[in-house]
Tab-separated table of N, CA and C in Angstrom:
chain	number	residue	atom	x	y	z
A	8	UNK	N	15.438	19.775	-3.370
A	8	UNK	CA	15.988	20.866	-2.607
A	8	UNK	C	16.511	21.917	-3.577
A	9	UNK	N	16.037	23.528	-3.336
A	9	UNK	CA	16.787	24.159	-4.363
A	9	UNK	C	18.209	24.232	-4.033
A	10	UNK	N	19.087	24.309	-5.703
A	10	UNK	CA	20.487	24.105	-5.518
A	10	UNK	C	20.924	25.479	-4.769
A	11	UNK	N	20.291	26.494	-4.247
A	11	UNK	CA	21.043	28.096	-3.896
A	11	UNK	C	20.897	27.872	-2.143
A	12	UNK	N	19.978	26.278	-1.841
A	12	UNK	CA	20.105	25.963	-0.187
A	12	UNK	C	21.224	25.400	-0.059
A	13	UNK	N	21.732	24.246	-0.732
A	13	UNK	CA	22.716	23.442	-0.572
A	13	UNK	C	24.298	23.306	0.036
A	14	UNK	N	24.518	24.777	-0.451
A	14	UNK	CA	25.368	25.217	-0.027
A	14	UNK	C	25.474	25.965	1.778
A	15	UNK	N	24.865	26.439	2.119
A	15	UNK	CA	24.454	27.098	3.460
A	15	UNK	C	23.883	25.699	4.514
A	16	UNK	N	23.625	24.695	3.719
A	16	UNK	CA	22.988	23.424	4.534
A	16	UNK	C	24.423	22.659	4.765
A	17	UNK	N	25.155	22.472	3.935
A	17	UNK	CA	26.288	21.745	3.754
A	17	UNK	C	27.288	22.558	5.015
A	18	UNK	N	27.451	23.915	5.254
A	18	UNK	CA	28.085	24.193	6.059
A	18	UNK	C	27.636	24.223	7.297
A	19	UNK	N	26.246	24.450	7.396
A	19	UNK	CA	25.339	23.932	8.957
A	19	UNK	C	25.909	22.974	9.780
A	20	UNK	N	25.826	23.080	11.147
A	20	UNK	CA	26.341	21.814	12.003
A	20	UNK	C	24.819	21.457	12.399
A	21	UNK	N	23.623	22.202	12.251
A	21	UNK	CA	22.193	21.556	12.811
A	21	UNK	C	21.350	22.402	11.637
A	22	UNK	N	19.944	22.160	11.448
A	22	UNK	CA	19.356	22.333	10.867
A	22	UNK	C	17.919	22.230	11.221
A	23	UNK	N	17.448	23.800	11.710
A	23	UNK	CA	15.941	24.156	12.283
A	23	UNK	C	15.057	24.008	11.386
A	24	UNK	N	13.711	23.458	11.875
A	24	UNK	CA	12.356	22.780	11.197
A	24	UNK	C	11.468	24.395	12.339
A	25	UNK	N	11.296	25.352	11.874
A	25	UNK	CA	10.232	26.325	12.379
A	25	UNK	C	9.249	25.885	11.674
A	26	UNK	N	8.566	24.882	11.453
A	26	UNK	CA	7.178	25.082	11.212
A	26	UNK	C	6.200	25.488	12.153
A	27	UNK	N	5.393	25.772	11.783
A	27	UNK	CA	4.210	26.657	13.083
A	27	UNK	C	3.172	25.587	13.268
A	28	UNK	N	2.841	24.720	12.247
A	28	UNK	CA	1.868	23.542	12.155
A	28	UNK	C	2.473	22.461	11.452
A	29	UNK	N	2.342	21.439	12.467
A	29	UNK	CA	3.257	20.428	12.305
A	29	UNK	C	2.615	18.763	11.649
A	30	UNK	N	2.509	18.778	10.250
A	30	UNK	CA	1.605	18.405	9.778
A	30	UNK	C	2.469	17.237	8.894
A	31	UNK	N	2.721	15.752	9.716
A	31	UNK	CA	4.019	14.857	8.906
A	31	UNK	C	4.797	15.346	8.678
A	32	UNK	N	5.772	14.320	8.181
A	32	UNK	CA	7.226	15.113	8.033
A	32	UNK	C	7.593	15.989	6.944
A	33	UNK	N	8.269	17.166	7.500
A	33	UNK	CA	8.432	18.296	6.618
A	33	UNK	C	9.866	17.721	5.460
A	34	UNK	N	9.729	18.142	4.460
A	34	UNK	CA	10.656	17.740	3.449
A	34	UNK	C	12.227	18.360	3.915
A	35	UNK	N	12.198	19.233	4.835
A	35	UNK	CA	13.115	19.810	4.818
A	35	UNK	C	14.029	19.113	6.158
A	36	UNK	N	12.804	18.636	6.698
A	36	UNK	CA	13.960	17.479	7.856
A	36	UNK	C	14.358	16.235	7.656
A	37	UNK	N	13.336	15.682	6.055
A	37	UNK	CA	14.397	14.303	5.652
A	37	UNK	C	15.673	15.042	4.862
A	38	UNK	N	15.560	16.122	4.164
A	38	UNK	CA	17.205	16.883	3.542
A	38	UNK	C	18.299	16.752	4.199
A	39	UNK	N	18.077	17.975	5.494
A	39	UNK	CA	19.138	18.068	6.445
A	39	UNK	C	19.265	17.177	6.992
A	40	UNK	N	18.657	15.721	7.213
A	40	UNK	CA	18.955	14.257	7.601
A	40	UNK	C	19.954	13.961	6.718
A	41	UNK	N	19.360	13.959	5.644
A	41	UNK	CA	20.037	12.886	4.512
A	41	UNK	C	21.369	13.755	4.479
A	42	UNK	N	22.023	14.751	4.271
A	42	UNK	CA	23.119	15.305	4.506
A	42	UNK	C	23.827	15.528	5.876
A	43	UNK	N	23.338	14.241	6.547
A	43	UNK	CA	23.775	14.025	7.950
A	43	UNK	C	23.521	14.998	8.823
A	44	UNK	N	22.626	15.965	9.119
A	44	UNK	CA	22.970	17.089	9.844
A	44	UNK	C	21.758	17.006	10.947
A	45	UNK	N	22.194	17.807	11.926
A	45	UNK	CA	20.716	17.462	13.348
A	45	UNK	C	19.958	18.379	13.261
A	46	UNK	N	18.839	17.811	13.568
A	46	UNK	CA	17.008	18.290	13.578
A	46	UNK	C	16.856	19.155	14.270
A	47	UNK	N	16.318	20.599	14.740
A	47	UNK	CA	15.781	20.690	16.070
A	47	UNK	C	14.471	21.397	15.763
A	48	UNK	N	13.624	20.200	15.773
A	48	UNK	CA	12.372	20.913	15.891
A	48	UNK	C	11.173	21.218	16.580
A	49	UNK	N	10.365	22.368	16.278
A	49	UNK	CA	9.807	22.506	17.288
A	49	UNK	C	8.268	21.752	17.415
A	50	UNK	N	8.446	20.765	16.672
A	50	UNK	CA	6.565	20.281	16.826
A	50	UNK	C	7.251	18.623	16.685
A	51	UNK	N	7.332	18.250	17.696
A	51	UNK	CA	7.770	16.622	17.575
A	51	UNK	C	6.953	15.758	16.659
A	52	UNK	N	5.643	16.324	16.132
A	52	UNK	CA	4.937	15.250	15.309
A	52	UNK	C	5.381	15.058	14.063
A	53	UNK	N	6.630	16.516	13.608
A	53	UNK	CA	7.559	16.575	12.704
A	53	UNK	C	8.239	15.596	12.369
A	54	UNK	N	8.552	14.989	13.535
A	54	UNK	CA	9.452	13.924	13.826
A	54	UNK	C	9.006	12.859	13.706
A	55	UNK	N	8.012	12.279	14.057
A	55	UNK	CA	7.588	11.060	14.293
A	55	UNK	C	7.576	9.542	13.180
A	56	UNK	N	7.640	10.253	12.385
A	56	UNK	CA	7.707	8.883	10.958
A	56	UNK	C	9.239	8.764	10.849
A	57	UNK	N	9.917	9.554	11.502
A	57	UNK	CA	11.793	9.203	10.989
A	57	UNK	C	12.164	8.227	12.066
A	58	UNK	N	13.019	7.450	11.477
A	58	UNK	CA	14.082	6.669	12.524
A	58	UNK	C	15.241	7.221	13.467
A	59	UNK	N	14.557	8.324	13.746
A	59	UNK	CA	16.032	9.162	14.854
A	59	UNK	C	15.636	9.242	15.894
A	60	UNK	N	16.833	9.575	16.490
A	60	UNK	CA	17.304	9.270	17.995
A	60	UNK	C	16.847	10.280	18.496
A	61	UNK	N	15.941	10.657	19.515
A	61	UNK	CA	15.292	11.814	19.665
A	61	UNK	C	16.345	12.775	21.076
A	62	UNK	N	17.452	13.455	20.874
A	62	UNK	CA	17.720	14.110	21.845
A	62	UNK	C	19.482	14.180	21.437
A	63	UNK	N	19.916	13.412	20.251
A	63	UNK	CA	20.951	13.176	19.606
A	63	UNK	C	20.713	13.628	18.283
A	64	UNK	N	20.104	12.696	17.710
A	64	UNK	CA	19.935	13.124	15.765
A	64	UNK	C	18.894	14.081	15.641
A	65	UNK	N	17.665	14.105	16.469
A	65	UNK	CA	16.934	15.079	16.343
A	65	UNK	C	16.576	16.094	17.521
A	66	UNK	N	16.258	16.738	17.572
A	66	UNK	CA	15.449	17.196	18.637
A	66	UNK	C	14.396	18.198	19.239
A	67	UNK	N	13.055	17.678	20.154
A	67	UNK	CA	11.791	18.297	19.684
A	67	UNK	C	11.809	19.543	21.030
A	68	UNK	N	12.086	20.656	20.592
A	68	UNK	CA	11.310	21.196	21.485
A	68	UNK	C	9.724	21.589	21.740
A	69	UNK	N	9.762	21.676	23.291
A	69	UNK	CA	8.356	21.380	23.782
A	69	UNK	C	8.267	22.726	24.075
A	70	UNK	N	8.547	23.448	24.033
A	70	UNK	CA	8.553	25.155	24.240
A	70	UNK	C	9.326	26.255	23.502
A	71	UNK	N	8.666	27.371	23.616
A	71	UNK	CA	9.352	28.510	22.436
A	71	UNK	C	10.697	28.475	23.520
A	72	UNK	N	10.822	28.267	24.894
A	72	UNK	CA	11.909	28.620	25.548
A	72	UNK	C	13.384	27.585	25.046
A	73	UNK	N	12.762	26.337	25.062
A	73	UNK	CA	13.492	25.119	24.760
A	73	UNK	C	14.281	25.493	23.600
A	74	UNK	N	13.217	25.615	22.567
A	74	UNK	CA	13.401	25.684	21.228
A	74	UNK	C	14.693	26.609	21.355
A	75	UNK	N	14.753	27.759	21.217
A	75	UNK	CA	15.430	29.023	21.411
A	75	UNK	C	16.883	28.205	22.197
């Protein structure tokens, strides 16, 4: 993770995955995991290899409306 994110992640209470193509898990949603913080992303296949709670630790929206 670059050290100039760390800081802005650390004060986050959630932490958005905008990928547009959702292609395994993005590096940036095991980070904001591992610094305890919640998922919300928008391509659930993002999700799928992690051990989280889908609607608590993470969460997939199924629409640009959801998402938003």
């Amino acid at each position: 993770m670059s050290k100039t994110f760390v800081p802005y992640l650390e004060a986050a209470r959630l932490a958005v995955a905008t990928e547009g193509i959702a292609r395994g898990v993005q590096n940036k949603v095991f980070e904001a995991m591992a610094m305890g913080k919640a998922v919300v992303s928008m391509h659930r296949q993002a999700l799928y290899s992690i051990d989280a709670v889908i609607g608590s630790e993470a969460i997939a929206a199924a629409s640009p409306e959801m998402f938003a």
